[in-house]
């Protein structure tokens, strides 16, 4: 559903982020131990901020899973971070051209 929403809205549209946050909330957040986010209650009580935090947690967990599935390890991350940074900068430059 989030993928079809991203076709109609911008990827960072609040509906897309809310959908990703709901996916996190209904799946990953039910698995113990739960991730506890600390911070200023003024910001953490906002539904928009809660959705952004949950969507970012989902993205981080998904990234870690893909990293492990592609043979990544802590050592590889440590020794190849400069190469990864160069590749990320290249990809960002390509995105900015489009």
PDB file as gemmi writes it, atoms N, CA and C in Angstrom:
CRYST1    1.000    1.000    1.000  90.00  90.00  90.00 P 1                      
ATOM      1  N   UNK A   1       0.813  -1.187   0.000  1.00  0.00           N  
ATOM      2  CA  UNK A   1       0.000   0.000   0.000  1.00  0.00           C  
ATOM      3  C   UNK A   1       0.864   1.260   0.000  1.00  0.00           C  
ATOM      4  N   UNK A   2       1.927   1.255   0.770  1.00  0.00           N  
ATOM      5  CA  UNK A   2       2.807   2.432   0.816  1.00  0.00           C  
ATOM      6  C   UNK A   2       3.440   2.671  -0.543  1.00  0.00           C  
ATOM      7  N   UNK A   3       3.749   1.595  -1.259  1.00  0.00           N  
ATOM      8  CA  UNK A   3       4.355   1.725  -2.577  1.00  0.00           C  
ATOM      9  C   UNK A   3       3.379   2.368  -3.561  1.00  0.00           C  
ATOM     10  N   UNK A   4       2.112   1.978  -3.517  1.00  0.00           N  
ATOM     11  CA  UNK A   4       1.131   2.584  -4.421  1.00  0.00           C  
ATOM     12  C   UNK A   4       0.864   4.038  -4.028  1.00  0.00           C  
ATOM     13  N   UNK A   5       0.906   4.340  -2.733  1.00  0.00           N  
ATOM     14  CA  UNK A   5       0.742   5.727  -2.299  1.00  0.00           C  
ATOM     15  C   UNK A   5       1.900   6.591  -2.771  1.00  0.00           C  
ATOM     16  N   UNK A   6       3.098   6.027  -2.771  1.00  0.00           N  
ATOM     17  CA  UNK A   6       4.277   6.784  -3.182  1.00  0.00           C  
ATOM     18  C   UNK A   6       4.207   7.146  -4.660  1.00  0.00           C  
ATOM     19  N   UNK A   7       3.463   6.371  -5.452  1.00  0.00           N  
ATOM     20  CA  UNK A   7       3.290   6.704  -6.869  1.00  0.00           C  
ATOM     21  C   UNK A   7       2.419   7.949  -7.040  1.00  0.00           C  
ATOM     22  N   UNK A   8       1.436   8.117  -6.168  1.00  0.00           N  
ATOM     23  CA  UNK A   8       0.516   9.239  -6.277  1.00  0.00           C  
ATOM     24  C   UNK A   8       0.993  10.468  -5.514  1.00  0.00           C  
ATOM     25  N   UNK A   9       1.660  10.242  -4.390  1.00  0.00           N  
ATOM     26  CA  UNK A   9       2.167  11.339  -3.573  1.00  0.00           C  
ATOM     27  C   UNK A   9       3.680  11.338  -3.640  1.00  0.00           C  
ATOM     28  N   UNK A  10       4.277  12.361  -3.073  1.00  0.00           N  
ATOM     29  CA  UNK A  10       5.721  12.395  -2.901  1.00  0.00           C  
ATOM     30  C   UNK A  10       6.105  11.329  -1.875  1.00  0.00           C  
ATOM     31  N   UNK A  11       7.305  10.795  -1.985  1.00  0.00           N  
ATOM     32  CA  UNK A  11       7.755   9.743  -1.061  1.00  0.00           C  
ATOM     33  C   UNK A  11       7.715  10.220   0.386  1.00  0.00           C  
ATOM     34  N   UNK A  12       7.928  11.509   0.607  1.00  0.00           N  
ATOM     35  CA  UNK A  12       7.942  12.049   1.964  1.00  0.00           C  
ATOM     36  C   UNK A  12       6.594  12.640   2.382  1.00  0.00           C  
ATOM     37  N   UNK A  13       5.559  12.340   1.634  1.00  0.00           N  
ATOM     38  CA  UNK A  13       4.222  12.831   1.979  1.00  0.00           C  
ATOM     39  C   UNK A  13       3.774  12.175   3.282  1.00  0.00           C  
ATOM     40  N   UNK A  14       3.017  12.910   4.079  1.00  0.00           N  
ATOM     41  CA  UNK A  14       2.633  12.404   5.403  1.00  0.00           C  
ATOM     42  C   UNK A  14       1.779  11.140   5.327  1.00  0.00           C  
ATOM     43  N   UNK A  15       1.019  10.947   4.250  1.00  0.00           N  
ATOM     44  CA  UNK A  15       0.228   9.715   4.115  1.00  0.00           C  
ATOM     45  C   UNK A  15       1.125   8.491   3.930  1.00  0.00           C  
ATOM     46  N   UNK A  16       2.175   8.653   3.135  1.00  0.00           N  
ATOM     47  CA  UNK A  16       3.117   7.551   2.906  1.00  0.00           C  
ATOM     48  C   UNK A  16       3.851   7.228   4.203  1.00  0.00           C  
ATOM     49  N   UNK A  17       4.318   8.255   4.896  1.00  0.00           N  
ATOM     50  CA  UNK A  17       5.031   8.059   6.162  1.00  0.00           C  
ATOM     51  C   UNK A  17       4.111   7.422   7.199  1.00  0.00           C  
ATOM     52  N   UNK A  18       2.852   7.853   7.250  1.00  0.00           N  
ATOM     53  CA  UNK A  18       1.895   7.272   8.198  1.00  0.00           C  
ATOM     54  C   UNK A  18       1.649   5.809   7.896  1.00  0.00           C  
ATOM     55  N   UNK A  19       1.606   5.450   6.620  1.00  0.00           N  
ATOM     56  CA  UNK A  19       1.412   4.047   6.246  1.00  0.00           C  
ATOM     57  C   UNK A  19       2.606   3.200   6.663  1.00  0.00           C  
ATOM     58  N   UNK A  20       3.817   3.700   6.439  1.00  0.00           N  
ATOM     59  CA  UNK A  20       5.020   2.978   6.866  1.00  0.00           C  
ATOM     60  C   UNK A  20       5.072   2.864   8.389  1.00  0.00           C  
ATOM     61  N   UNK A  21       4.678   3.925   9.077  1.00  0.00           N  
ATOM     62  CA  UNK A  21       4.643   3.896  10.539  1.00  0.00           C  
ATOM     63  C   UNK A  21       3.654   2.853  11.033  1.00  0.00           C  
ATOM     64  N   UNK A  22       2.528   2.719  10.348  1.00  0.00           N  
ATOM     65  CA  UNK A  22       1.536   1.718  10.721  1.00  0.00           C  
ATOM     66  C   UNK A  22       2.073   0.305  10.514  1.00  0.00           C  
ATOM     67  N   UNK A  23       2.835   0.111   9.449  1.00  0.00           N  
ATOM     68  CA  UNK A  23       3.462  -1.202   9.213  1.00  0.00           C  
ATOM     69  C   UNK A  23       4.402  -1.537  10.362  1.00  0.00           C  
ATOM     70  N   UNK A  24       5.229  -0.573  10.763  1.00  0.00           N  
ATOM     71  CA  UNK A  24       6.131  -0.790  11.894  1.00  0.00           C  
ATOM     72  C   UNK A  24       5.338  -1.101  13.159  1.00  0.00           C  
ATOM     73  N   UNK A  25       4.315  -0.299  13.410  1.00  0.00           N  
ATOM     74  CA  UNK A  25       3.533  -0.436  14.647  1.00  0.00           C  
ATOM     75  C   UNK A  25       2.822  -1.786  14.726  1.00  0.00           C  
ATOM     76  N   UNK A  26       2.310  -2.275  13.608  1.00  0.00           N  
ATOM     77  CA  UNK A  26       1.553  -3.522  13.635  1.00  0.00           C  
ATOM     78  C   UNK A  26       2.431  -4.766  13.541  1.00  0.00           C  
ATOM     79  N   UNK A  27       3.685  -4.622  13.186  1.00  0.00           N  
ATOM     80  CA  UNK A  27       4.552  -5.805  13.042  1.00  0.00           C  
ATOM     81  C   UNK A  27       5.722  -5.781  14.022  1.00  0.00           C  
ATOM     82  N   UNK A  28       6.680  -4.951  13.764  1.00  0.00           N  
ATOM     83  CA  UNK A  28       7.943  -4.977  14.515  1.00  0.00           C  
ATOM     84  C   UNK A  28       7.774  -4.546  15.963  1.00  0.00           C  
ATOM     85  N   UNK A  29       6.906  -3.573  16.217  1.00  0.00           N  
ATOM     86  CA  UNK A  29       6.780  -3.080  17.591  1.00  0.00           C  
ATOM     87  C   UNK A  29       6.142  -4.099  18.528  1.00  0.00           C  
ATOM     88  N   UNK A  30       5.573  -5.169  17.970  1.00  0.00           N  
ATOM     89  CA  UNK A  30       4.972  -6.197  18.820  1.00  0.00           C  
ATOM     90  C   UNK A  30       5.999  -7.219  19.299  1.00  0.00           C  
ATOM     91  N   UNK A  31       7.201  -7.176  18.744  1.00  0.00           N  
ATOM     92  CA  UNK A  31       8.249  -8.134  19.090  1.00  0.00           C  
ATOM     93  C   UNK A  31       9.054  -7.597  20.270  1.00  0.00           C  
ATOM     94  N   UNK A  32       9.141  -8.360  21.364  1.00  0.00           N  
ATOM     95  CA  UNK A  32       9.960  -7.884  22.490  1.00  0.00           C  
ATOM     96  C   UNK A  32      11.442  -8.071  22.199  1.00  0.00           C  
ATOM     97  N   UNK A  33      12.310  -7.301  22.759  1.00  0.00           N  
ATOM     98  CA  UNK A  33      12.079  -6.120  23.587  1.00  0.00           C  
ATOM     99  C   UNK A  33      11.698  -4.936  22.706  1.00  0.00           C  
ATOM    100  N   UNK A  34      10.873  -4.082  23.241  1.00  0.00           N  
ATOM    101  CA  UNK A  34      10.397  -2.924  22.500  1.00  0.00           C  
ATOM    102  C   UNK A  34      11.432  -1.813  22.526  1.00  0.00           C  
ATOM    103  N   UNK A  35      11.490  -1.061  21.451  1.00  0.00           N  
ATOM    104  CA  UNK A  35      12.389   0.085  21.363  1.00  0.00           C  
ATOM    105  C   UNK A  35      11.716   1.267  22.052  1.00  0.00           C  
ATOM    106  N   UNK A  36      12.410   1.847  23.000  1.00  0.00           N  
ATOM    107  CA  UNK A  36      11.876   2.997  23.733  1.00  0.00           C  
ATOM    108  C   UNK A  36      12.604   4.253  23.251  1.00  0.00           C  
ATOM    109  N   UNK A  37      11.853   5.250  22.827  1.00  0.00           N  
ATOM    110  CA  UNK A  37      12.418   6.505  22.339  1.00  0.00           C  
ATOM    111  C   UNK A  37      12.295   7.552  23.437  1.00  0.00           C  
ATOM    112  N   UNK A  38      13.408   8.135  23.803  1.00  0.00           N  
ATOM    113  CA  UNK A  38      13.432   9.190  24.812  1.00  0.00           C  
ATOM    114  C   UNK A  38      13.557  10.543  24.129  1.00  0.00           C  
ATOM    115  N   UNK A  39      12.987  11.551  24.748  1.00  0.00           N  
ATOM    116  CA  UNK A  39      13.103  12.891  24.198  1.00  0.00           C  
ATOM    117  C   UNK A  39      12.112  13.834  24.835  1.00  0.00           C  
ATOM    118  N   UNK A  40      12.084  15.027  24.311  1.00  0.00           N  
ATOM    119  CA  UNK A  40      11.178  16.067  24.799  1.00  0.00           C  
ATOM    120  C   UNK A  40       9.742  15.682  24.481  1.00  0.00           C  
ATOM    121  N   UNK A  41       8.907  15.646  25.481  1.00  0.00           N  
ATOM    122  CA  UNK A  41       7.512  15.215  25.335  1.00  0.00           C  
ATOM    123  C   UNK A  41       6.747  16.121  24.374  1.00  0.00           C  
ATOM    124  N   UNK A  42       7.165  17.367  24.250  1.00  0.00           N  
ATOM    125  CA  UNK A  42       6.520  18.295  23.318  1.00  0.00           C  
ATOM    126  C   UNK A  42       6.586  17.752  21.893  1.00  0.00           C  
ATOM    127  N   UNK A  43       7.727  17.201  21.524  1.00  0.00           N  
ATOM    128  CA  UNK A  43       7.916  16.675  20.179  1.00  0.00           C  
ATOM    129  C   UNK A  43       7.371  15.258  20.043  1.00  0.00           C  
ATOM    130  N   UNK A  44       7.526  14.470  21.096  1.00  0.00           N  
ATOM    131  CA  UNK A  44       7.102  13.074  21.023  1.00  0.00           C  
ATOM    132  C   UNK A  44       5.587  12.896  21.093  1.00  0.00           C  
ATOM    133  N   UNK A  45       4.855  13.904  21.467  1.00  0.00           N  
ATOM    134  CA  UNK A  45       3.398  13.788  21.528  1.00  0.00           C  
ATOM    135  C   UNK A  45       2.738  14.119  20.191  1.00  0.00           C  
ATOM    136  N   UNK A  46       3.495  14.643  19.253  1.00  0.00           N  
ATOM    137  CA  UNK A  46       2.974  14.980  17.931  1.00  0.00           C  
ATOM    138  C   UNK A  46       2.840  13.713  17.086  1.00  0.00           C  
ATOM    139  N   UNK A  47       1.663  13.501  16.519  1.00  0.00           N  
ATOM    140  CA  UNK A  47       1.415  12.312  15.689  1.00  0.00           C  
ATOM    141  C   UNK A  47       2.339  12.290  14.481  1.00  0.00           C  
ATOM    142  N   UNK A  48       2.589  13.453  13.904  1.00  0.00           N  
ATOM    143  CA  UNK A  48       3.478  13.529  12.743  1.00  0.00           C  
ATOM    144  C   UNK A  48       4.888  13.070  13.106  1.00  0.00           C  
ATOM    145  N   UNK A  49       5.395  13.489  14.256  1.00  0.00           N  
ATOM    146  CA  UNK A  49       6.731  13.077  14.692  1.00  0.00           C  
ATOM    147  C   UNK A  49       6.773  11.591  15.052  1.00  0.00           C  
ATOM    148  N   UNK A  50       5.722  11.096  15.670  1.00  0.00           N  
ATOM    149  CA  UNK A  50       5.656   9.671  16.002  1.00  0.00           C  
ATOM    150  C   UNK A  50       5.731   8.842  14.726  1.00  0.00           C  
ATOM    151  N   UNK A  51       4.991   9.261  13.706  1.00  0.00           N  
ATOM    152  CA  UNK A  51       5.001   8.534  12.433  1.00  0.00           C  
ATOM    153  C   UNK A  51       6.378   8.561  11.787  1.00  0.00           C  
ATOM    154  N   UNK A  52       7.048   9.713  11.848  1.00  0.00           N  
ATOM    155  CA  UNK A  52       8.393   9.808  11.274  1.00  0.00           C  
ATOM    156  C   UNK A  52       9.368   8.895  12.007  1.00  0.00           C  
ATOM    157  N   UNK A  53       9.282   8.860  13.321  1.00  0.00           N  
ATOM    158  CA  UNK A  53      10.176   8.010  14.109  1.00  0.00           C  
ATOM    159  C   UNK A  53       9.942   6.541  13.768  1.00  0.00           C  
ATOM    160  N   UNK A  54       8.683   6.124  13.709  1.00  0.00           N  
ATOM    161  CA  UNK A  54       8.371   4.727  13.395  1.00  0.00           C  
ATOM    162  C   UNK A  54       8.803   4.360  11.979  1.00  0.00           C  
ATOM    163  N   UNK A  55       8.612   5.266  11.031  1.00  0.00           N  
ATOM    164  CA  UNK A  55       9.035   4.998   9.659  1.00  0.00           C  
ATOM    165  C   UNK A  55      10.560   4.876   9.572  1.00  0.00           C  
ATOM    166  N   UNK A  56      11.269   5.710  10.321  1.00  0.00           N  
ATOM    167  CA  UNK A  56      12.735   5.628  10.335  1.00  0.00           C  
ATOM    168  C   UNK A  56      13.223   4.347  11.002  1.00  0.00           C  
ATOM    169  N   UNK A  57      12.540   3.922  12.055  1.00  0.00           N  
ATOM    170  CA  UNK A  57      12.903   2.656  12.692  1.00  0.00           C  
ATOM    171  C   UNK A  57      12.682   1.491  11.730  1.00  0.00           C  
ATOM    172  N   UNK A  58      11.583   1.515  10.999  1.00  0.00           N  
ATOM    173  CA  UNK A  58      11.316   0.476   9.996  1.00  0.00           C  
ATOM    174  C   UNK A  58      12.402   0.472   8.932  1.00  0.00           C  
ATOM    175  N   UNK A  59      12.785   1.654   8.455  1.00  0.00           N  
ATOM    176  CA  UNK A  59      13.830   1.757   7.435  1.00  0.00           C  
ATOM    177  C   UNK A  59      15.163   1.237   7.954  1.00  0.00           C  
ATOM    178  N   UNK A  60      15.494   1.560   9.194  1.00  0.00           N  
ATOM    179  CA  UNK A  60      16.756   1.087   9.774  1.00  0.00           C  
ATOM    180  C   UNK A  60      16.795  -0.422   9.924  1.00  0.00           C  
ATOM    181  N   UNK A  61      15.696  -1.001  10.376  1.00  0.00           N  
ATOM    182  CA  UNK A  61      15.644  -2.456  10.543  1.00  0.00           C  
ATOM    183  C   UNK A  61      15.683  -3.148   9.187  1.00  0.00           C  
ATOM    184  N   UNK A  62      14.977  -2.583   8.221  1.00  0.00           N  
ATOM    185  CA  UNK A  62      14.989  -3.149   6.862  1.00  0.00           C  
ATOM    186  C   UNK A  62      16.392  -3.075   6.263  1.00  0.00           C  
ATOM    187  N   UNK A  63      17.073  -1.965   6.473  1.00  0.00           N  
ATOM    188  CA  UNK A  63      18.442  -1.818   5.968  1.00  0.00           C  
ATOM    189  C   UNK A  63      19.385  -2.835   6.594  1.00  0.00           C  
ATOM    190  N   UNK A  64      19.246  -3.041   7.891  1.00  0.00           N  
ATOM    191  CA  UNK A  64      20.094  -4.020   8.580  1.00  0.00           C  
ATOM    192  C   UNK A  64      19.837  -5.429   8.060  1.00  0.00           C  
ATOM    193  N   UNK A  65      18.570  -5.753   7.810  1.00  0.00           N  
ATOM    194  CA  UNK A  65      18.236  -7.083   7.287  1.00  0.00           C  
ATOM    195  C   UNK A  65      18.821  -7.274   5.888  1.00  0.00           C  
ATOM    196  N   UNK A  66      18.692  -6.268   5.038  1.00  0.00           N  
ATOM    197  CA  UNK A  66      19.249  -6.367   3.676  1.00  0.00           C  
ATOM    198  C   UNK A  66      20.765  -6.474   3.716  1.00  0.00           C  
ATOM    199  N   UNK A  67      21.391  -5.734   4.633  1.00  0.00           N  
ATOM    200  CA  UNK A  67      22.850  -5.784   4.789  1.00  0.00           C  
ATOM    201  C   UNK A  67      23.298  -7.202   5.133  1.00  0.00           C  
ATOM    202  N   UNK A  68      22.627  -7.811   6.088  1.00  0.00           N  
ATOM    203  CA  UNK A  68      22.988  -9.177   6.493  1.00  0.00           C  
ATOM    204  C   UNK A  68      22.718 -10.170   5.368  1.00  0.00           C  
ATOM    205  N   UNK A  69      21.607 -10.019   4.646  1.00  0.00           N  
ATOM    206  CA  UNK A  69      21.268 -10.935   3.563  1.00  0.00           C  
ATOM    207  C   UNK A  69      22.261 -10.848   2.411  1.00  0.00           C  
ATOM    208  N   UNK A  70      22.888  -9.694   2.241  1.00  0.00           N  
ATOM    209  CA  UNK A  70      23.872  -9.519   1.169  1.00  0.00           C  
ATOM    210  C   UNK A  70      25.291  -9.846   1.632  1.00  0.00           C  
ATOM    211  N   UNK A  71      25.424 -10.458   2.798  1.00  0.00           N  
ATOM    212  CA  UNK A  71      26.731 -10.878   3.281  1.00  0.00           C  
ATOM    213  C   UNK A  71      27.459  -9.835   4.106  1.00  0.00           C  
ATOM    214  N   UNK A  72      26.792  -8.803   4.509  1.00  0.00           N  
ATOM    215  CA  UNK A  72      27.419  -7.754   5.302  1.00  0.00           C  
ATOM    216  C   UNK A  72      27.705  -8.216   6.721  1.00  0.00           C  
ATOM    217  N   UNK A  73      28.729  -7.645   7.283  1.00  0.00           N  
ATOM    218  CA  UNK A  73      29.099  -7.938   8.665  1.00  0.00           C  
ATOM    219  C   UNK A  73      29.605  -6.655   9.315  1.00  0.00           C  
ATOM    220  N   UNK A  74      29.801  -6.710  10.605  1.00  0.00           N  
ATOM    221  CA  UNK A  74      30.328  -5.526  11.299  1.00  0.00           C  
ATOM    222  C   UNK A  74      31.707  -5.153  10.776  1.00  0.00           C  
ATOM    223  N   UNK A  75      32.534  -6.160  10.531  1.00  0.00           N  
ATOM    224  CA  UNK A  75      33.886  -5.899  10.045  1.00  0.00           C  
ATOM    225  C   UNK A  75      33.863  -5.264   8.654  1.00  0.00           C  
ATOM    226  N   UNK A  76      32.998  -5.771   7.794  1.00  0.00           N  
ATOM    227  CA  UNK A  76      32.893  -5.215   6.448  1.00  0.00           C  
ATOM    228  C   UNK A  76      32.429  -3.759   6.519  1.00  0.00           C  
ATOM    229  N   UNK A  77      31.490  -3.499   7.398  1.00  0.00           N  
ATOM    230  CA  UNK A  77      31.004  -2.132   7.566  1.00  0.00           C  
ATOM    231  C   UNK A  77      32.131  -1.227   8.047  1.00  0.00           C  
ATOM    232  N   UNK A  78      32.939  -1.716   8.955  1.00  0.00           N  
ATOM    233  CA  UNK A  78      34.028  -0.938   9.517  1.00  0.00           C  
ATOM    234  C   UNK A  78      35.117  -0.652   8.481  1.00  0.00           C  
ATOM    235  N   UNK A  79      35.502  -1.674   7.715  1.00  0.00           N  
ATOM    236  CA  UNK A  79      36.628  -1.523   6.800  1.00  0.00           C  
ATOM    237  C   UNK A  79      36.260  -0.888   5.462  1.00  0.00           C  
ATOM    238  N   UNK A  80      35.000  -0.950   5.078  1.00  0.00           N  
ATOM    239  CA  UNK A  80      34.601  -0.423   3.770  1.00  0.00           C  
ATOM    240  C   UNK A  80      33.718   0.817   3.865  1.00  0.00           C  
ATOM    241  N   UNK A  81      33.750   1.495   4.983  1.00  0.00           N  
ATOM    242  CA  UNK A  81      32.864   2.652   5.132  1.00  0.00           C  
ATOM    243  C   UNK A  81      33.232   3.794   4.189  1.00  0.00           C  
ATOM    244  N   UNK A  82      34.512   3.991   3.884  1.00  0.00           N  
ATOM    245  CA  UNK A  82      34.915   5.051   2.949  1.00  0.00           C  
ATOM    246  C   UNK A  82      34.377   4.744   1.546  1.00  0.00           C  
ATOM    247  N   UNK A  83      34.466   3.491   1.129  1.00  0.00           N  
ATOM    248  CA  UNK A  83      33.949   3.090  -0.174  1.00  0.00           C  
ATOM    249  C   UNK A  83      32.424   3.265  -0.222  1.00  0.00           C  
ATOM    250  N   UNK A  84      31.749   2.906   0.863  1.00  0.00           N  
ATOM    251  CA  UNK A  84      30.300   3.078   0.923  1.00  0.00           C  
ATOM    252  C   UNK A  84      29.926   4.549   0.886  1.00  0.00           C  
ATOM    253  N   UNK A  85      30.679   5.388   1.586  1.00  0.00           N  
ATOM    254  CA  UNK A  85      30.404   6.816   1.601  1.00  0.00           C  
ATOM    255  C   UNK A  85      30.537   7.401   0.204  1.00  0.00           C  
ATOM    256  N   UNK A  86      31.547   7.000  -0.529  1.00  0.00           N  
ATOM    257  CA  UNK A  86      31.747   7.476  -1.894  1.00  0.00           C  
ATOM    258  C   UNK A  86      30.567   7.067  -2.777  1.00  0.00           C  
ATOM    259  N   UNK A  87      30.133   5.823  -2.633  1.00  0.00           N  
ATOM    260  CA  UNK A  87      29.003   5.330  -3.421  1.00  0.00           C  
ATOM    261  C   UNK A  87      27.713   6.064  -3.054  1.00  0.00           C  
ATOM    262  N   UNK A  88      27.490   6.323  -1.780  1.00  0.00           N  
ATOM    263  CA  UNK A  88      26.297   7.043  -1.336  1.00  0.00           C  
ATOM    264  C   UNK A  88      26.296   8.463  -1.894  1.00  0.00           C  
ATOM    265  N   UNK A  89      27.446   9.122  -1.867  1.00  0.00           N  
ATOM    266  CA  UNK A  89      27.534  10.479  -2.412  1.00  0.00           C  
ATOM    267  C   UNK A  89      27.242  10.485  -3.906  1.00  0.00           C  
ATOM    268  N   UNK A  90      27.722   9.468  -4.622  1.00  0.00           N  
ATOM    269  CA  UNK A  90      27.445   9.353  -6.045  1.00  0.00           C  
ATOM    270  C   UNK A  90      25.948   9.169  -6.293  1.00  0.00           C  
ATOM    271  N   UNK A  91      25.312   8.287  -5.526  1.00  0.00           N  
ATOM    272  CA  UNK A  91      23.878   8.040  -5.689  1.00  0.00           C  
ATOM    273  C   UNK A  91      23.055   9.278  -5.360  1.00  0.00           C  
ATOM    274  N   UNK A  92      23.439  10.009  -4.331  1.00  0.00           N  
ATOM    275  CA  UNK A  92      22.739  11.244  -3.991  1.00  0.00           C  
ATOM    276  C   UNK A  92      22.868  12.284  -5.094  1.00  0.00           C  
ATOM    277  N   UNK A  93      24.052  12.364  -5.692  1.00  0.00           N  
ATOM    278  CA  UNK A  93      24.257  13.302  -6.798  1.00  0.00           C  
ATOM    279  C   UNK A  93      23.375  12.917  -7.980  1.00  0.00           C  
ATOM    280  N   UNK A  94      23.249  11.623  -8.237  1.00  0.00           N  
ATOM    281  CA  UNK A  94      22.373  11.146  -9.326  1.00  0.00           C  
ATOM    282  C   UNK A  94      20.923  11.483  -9.047  1.00  0.00           C  
ATOM    283  N   UNK A  95      20.497  11.344  -7.801  1.00  0.00           N  
ATOM    284  CA  UNK A  95      19.123  11.677  -7.437  1.00  0.00           C  
ATOM    285  C   UNK A  95      18.858  13.166  -7.607  1.00  0.00           C  
ATOM    286  N   UNK A  96      19.825  13.980  -7.267  1.00  0.00           N  
ATOM    287  CA  UNK A  96      19.655  15.425  -7.377  1.00  0.00           C  
ATOM    288  C   UNK A  96      19.605  15.894  -8.826  1.00  0.00           C  
ATOM    289  N   UNK A  97      20.194  15.133  -9.741  1.00  0.00           N  
ATOM    290  CA  UNK A  97      20.135  15.473 -11.172  1.00  0.00           C  
ATOM    291  C   UNK A  97      18.729  15.259 -11.712  1.00  0.00           C  
ATOM    292  N   UNK A  98      18.054  14.231 -11.193  1.00  0.00           N  
ATOM    293  CA  UNK A  98      16.731  13.883 -11.743  1.00  0.00           C  
ATOM    294  C   UNK A  98      15.632  14.778 -11.301  1.00  0.00           C  
TER     295      UNK A  98                                                      
END                                                                             
